[in-house]
Structures are given as C-alpha cells and as structure tokens.
PDB file of C-alpha atoms in Angstrom:
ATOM      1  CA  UNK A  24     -31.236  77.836-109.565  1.00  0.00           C
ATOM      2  CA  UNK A  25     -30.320  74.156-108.841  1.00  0.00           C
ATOM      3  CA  UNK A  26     -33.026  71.544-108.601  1.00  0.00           C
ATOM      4  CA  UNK A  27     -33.037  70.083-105.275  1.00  0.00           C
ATOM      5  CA  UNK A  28     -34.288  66.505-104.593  1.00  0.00           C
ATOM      6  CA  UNK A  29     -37.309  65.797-101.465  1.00  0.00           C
ATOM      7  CA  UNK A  30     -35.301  63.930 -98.814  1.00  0.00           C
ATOM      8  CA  UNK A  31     -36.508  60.054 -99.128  1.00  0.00           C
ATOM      9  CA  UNK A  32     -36.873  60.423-102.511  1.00  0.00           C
ATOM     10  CA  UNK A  33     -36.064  57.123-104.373  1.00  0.00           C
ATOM     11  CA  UNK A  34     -33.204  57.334-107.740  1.00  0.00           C
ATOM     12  CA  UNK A  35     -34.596  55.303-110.783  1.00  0.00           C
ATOM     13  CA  UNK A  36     -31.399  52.916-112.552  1.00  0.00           C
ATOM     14  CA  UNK A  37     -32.650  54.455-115.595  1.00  0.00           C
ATOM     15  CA  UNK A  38     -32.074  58.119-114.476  1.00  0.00           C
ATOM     16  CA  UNK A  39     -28.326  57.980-112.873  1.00  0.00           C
ATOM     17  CA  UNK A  40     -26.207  58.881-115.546  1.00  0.00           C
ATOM     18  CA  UNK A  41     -22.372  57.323-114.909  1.00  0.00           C
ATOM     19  CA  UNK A  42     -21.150  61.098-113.773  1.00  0.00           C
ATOM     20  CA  UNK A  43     -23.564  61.434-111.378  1.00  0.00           C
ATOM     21  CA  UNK A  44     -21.697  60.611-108.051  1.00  0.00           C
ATOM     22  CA  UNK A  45     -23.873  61.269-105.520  1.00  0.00           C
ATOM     23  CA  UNK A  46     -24.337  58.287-103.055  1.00  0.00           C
ATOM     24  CA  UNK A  47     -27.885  57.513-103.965  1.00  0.00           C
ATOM     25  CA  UNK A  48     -27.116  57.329-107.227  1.00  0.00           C
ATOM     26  CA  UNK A  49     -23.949  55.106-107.087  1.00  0.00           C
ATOM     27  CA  UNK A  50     -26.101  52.646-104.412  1.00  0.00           C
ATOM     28  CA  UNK A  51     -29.083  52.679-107.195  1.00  0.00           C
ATOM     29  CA  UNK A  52     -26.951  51.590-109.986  1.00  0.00           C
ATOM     30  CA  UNK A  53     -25.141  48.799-108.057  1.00  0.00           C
ATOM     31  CA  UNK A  54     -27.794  47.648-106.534  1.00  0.00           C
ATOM     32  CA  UNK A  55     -29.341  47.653-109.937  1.00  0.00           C
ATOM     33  CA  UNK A  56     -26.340  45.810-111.167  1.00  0.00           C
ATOM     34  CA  UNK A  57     -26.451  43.372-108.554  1.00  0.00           C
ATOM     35  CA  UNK A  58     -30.447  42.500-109.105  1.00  0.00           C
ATOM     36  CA  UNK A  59     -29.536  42.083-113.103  1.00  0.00           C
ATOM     37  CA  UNK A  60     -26.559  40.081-112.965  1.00  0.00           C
ATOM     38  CA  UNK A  61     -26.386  38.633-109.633  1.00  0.00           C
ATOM     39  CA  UNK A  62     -22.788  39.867-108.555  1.00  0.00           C
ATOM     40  CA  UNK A  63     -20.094  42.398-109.158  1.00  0.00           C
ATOM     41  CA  UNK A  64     -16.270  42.517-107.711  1.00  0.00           C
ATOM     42  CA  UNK A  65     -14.664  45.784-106.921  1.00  0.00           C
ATOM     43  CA  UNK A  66     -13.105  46.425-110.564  1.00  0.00           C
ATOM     44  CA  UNK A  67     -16.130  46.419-112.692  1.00  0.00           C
ATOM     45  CA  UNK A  68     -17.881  48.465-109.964  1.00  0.00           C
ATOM     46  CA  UNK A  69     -15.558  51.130-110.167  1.00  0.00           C
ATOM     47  CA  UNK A  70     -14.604  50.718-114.423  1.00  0.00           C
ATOM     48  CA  UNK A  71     -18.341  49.761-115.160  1.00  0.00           C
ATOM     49  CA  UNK A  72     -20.632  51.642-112.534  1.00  0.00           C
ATOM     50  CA  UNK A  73     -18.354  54.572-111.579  1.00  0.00           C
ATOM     51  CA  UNK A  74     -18.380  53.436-107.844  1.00  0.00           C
ATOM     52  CA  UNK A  75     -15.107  54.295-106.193  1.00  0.00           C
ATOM     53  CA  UNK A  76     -15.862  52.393-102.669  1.00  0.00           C
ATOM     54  CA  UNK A  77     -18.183  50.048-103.827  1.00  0.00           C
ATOM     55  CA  UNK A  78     -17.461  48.577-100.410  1.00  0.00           C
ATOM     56  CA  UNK A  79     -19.160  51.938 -98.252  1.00  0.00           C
ATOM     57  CA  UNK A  80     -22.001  51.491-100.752  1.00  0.00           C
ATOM     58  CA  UNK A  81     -22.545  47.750 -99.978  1.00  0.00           C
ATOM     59  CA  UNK A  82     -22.103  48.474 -96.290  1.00  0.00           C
ATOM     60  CA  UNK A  83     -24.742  51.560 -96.483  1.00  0.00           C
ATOM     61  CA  UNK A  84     -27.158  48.927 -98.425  1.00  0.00           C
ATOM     62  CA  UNK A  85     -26.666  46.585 -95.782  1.00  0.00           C
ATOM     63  CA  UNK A  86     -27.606  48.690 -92.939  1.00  0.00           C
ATOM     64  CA  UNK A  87     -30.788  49.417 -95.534  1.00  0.00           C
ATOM     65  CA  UNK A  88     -31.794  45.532 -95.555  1.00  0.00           C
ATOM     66  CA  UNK A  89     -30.274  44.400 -98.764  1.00  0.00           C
ATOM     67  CA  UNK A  90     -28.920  40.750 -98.029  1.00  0.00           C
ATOM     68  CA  UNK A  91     -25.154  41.105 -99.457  1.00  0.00           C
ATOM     69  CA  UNK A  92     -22.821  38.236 -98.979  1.00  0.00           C
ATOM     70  CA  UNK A  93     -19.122  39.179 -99.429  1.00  0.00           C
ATOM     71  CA  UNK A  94     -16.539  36.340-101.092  1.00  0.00           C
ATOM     72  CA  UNK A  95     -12.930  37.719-101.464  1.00  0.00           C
ATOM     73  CA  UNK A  96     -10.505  36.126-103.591  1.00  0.00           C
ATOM     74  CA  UNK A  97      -7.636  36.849-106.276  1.00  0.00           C
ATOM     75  CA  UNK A  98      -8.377  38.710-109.017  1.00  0.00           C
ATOM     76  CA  UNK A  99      -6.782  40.317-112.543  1.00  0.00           C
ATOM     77  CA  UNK A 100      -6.724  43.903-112.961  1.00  0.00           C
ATOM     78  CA  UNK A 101      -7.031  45.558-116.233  1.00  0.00           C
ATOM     79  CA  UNK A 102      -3.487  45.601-116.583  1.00  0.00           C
ATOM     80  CA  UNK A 103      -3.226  41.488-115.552  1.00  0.00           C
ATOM     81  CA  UNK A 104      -1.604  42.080-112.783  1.00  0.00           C
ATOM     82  CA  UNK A 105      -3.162  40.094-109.010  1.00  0.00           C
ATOM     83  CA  UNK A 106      -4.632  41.655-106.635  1.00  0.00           C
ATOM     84  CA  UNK A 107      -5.283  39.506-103.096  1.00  0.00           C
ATOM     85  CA  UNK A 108      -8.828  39.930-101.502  1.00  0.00           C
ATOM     86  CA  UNK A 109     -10.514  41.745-103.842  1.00  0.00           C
ATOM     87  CA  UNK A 110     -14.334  41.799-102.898  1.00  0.00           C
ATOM     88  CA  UNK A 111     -17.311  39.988-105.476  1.00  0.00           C
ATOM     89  CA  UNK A 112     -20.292  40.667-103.572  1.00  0.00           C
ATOM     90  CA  UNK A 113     -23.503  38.967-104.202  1.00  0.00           C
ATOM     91  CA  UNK A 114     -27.309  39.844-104.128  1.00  0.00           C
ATOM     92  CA  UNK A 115     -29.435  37.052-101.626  1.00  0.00           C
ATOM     93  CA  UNK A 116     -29.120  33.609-102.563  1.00  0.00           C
ATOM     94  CA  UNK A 117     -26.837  34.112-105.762  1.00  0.00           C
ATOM     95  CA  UNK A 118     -23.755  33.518-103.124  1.00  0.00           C
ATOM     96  CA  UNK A 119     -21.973  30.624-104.114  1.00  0.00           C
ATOM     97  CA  UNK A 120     -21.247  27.842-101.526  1.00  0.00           C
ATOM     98  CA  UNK A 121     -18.156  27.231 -99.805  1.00  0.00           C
ATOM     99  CA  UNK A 122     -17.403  24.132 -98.425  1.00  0.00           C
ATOM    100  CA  UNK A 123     -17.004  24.331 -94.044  1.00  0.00           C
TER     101      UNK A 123
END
C-alpha cells in the first residue's frame, strides 16, 4: 500500500530526491535553490533541479508569498546555441537593478 502524505504537509530540500516530480517537491527544491544561491534561469532549473516549467512553479510560489522578480535576457544552451527571453528569476532583494 502506498504512503500517502497529510494535505498541508510541508517537503524538506533534503528529502526530494531529483525523480520525485510531484509539484511540492519541484517548488521545495527551487525554492531551496533560490534561498542558497540567490537565482536560477530556466536551464539549470530544468538540467539541475528536474523542473520542467520552472515558470508554473515560480508563479504557484508567487501566489504563496515568495517575492520573485523575473529578468529575461539571452542565454546559451547546453549545446551554445541562443535562446531570446529566457527567464533568471530571483529570490527578494537579490534582483539586480536595471536602470529606468
């Protein structure tokens, strides 16, 4: 019989193994990530955290409270080739400044 987790009940960083898709776990490890290292784009999201649409996640942290700025710019891929408006999102006041 499958273990079933309480509703509410909170997902340590230390306990969501990379295969574990589920949404809870995907928003615990990036929001992890993002308290650690202050910012992640879309392609180490997905490559390092196993988040496929880090941008739902972001959005459903949002509507949680989490202050998440959005910059997007051009980025590499793994393969070098550019990719236009790719999403870095940052945790509170690690957003960097842009000029008005």
């Amino acid at each position: 019989m499958a273990l079933k987790k309480k509703a509410g009940q909170q997902v340590s960083p230390k306990k969501t193994p990379l295969h574990d898709t589920s949404g809870d776990a995907q928003r615990t490890r990036l929001l992890a990530y993002l308290r650690e290292h202050g910012s992640i784009n879309t392609f180490e999201a997905i490559r390092l955290l196993n988040v496929l649409r880090p941008g739902a996640r972001i959005f459903e942290l949002r509507a949680r409270g989490y202050k998440i700025a959005t910059h997007l710019g051009v980025l590499k891929d793994d393969q070098g080739r550019l990719h236009h408006r790719v999403a870095t999102y940052y945790l509170g006041t690690n957003a960097p400044k842009v000029p008005a």
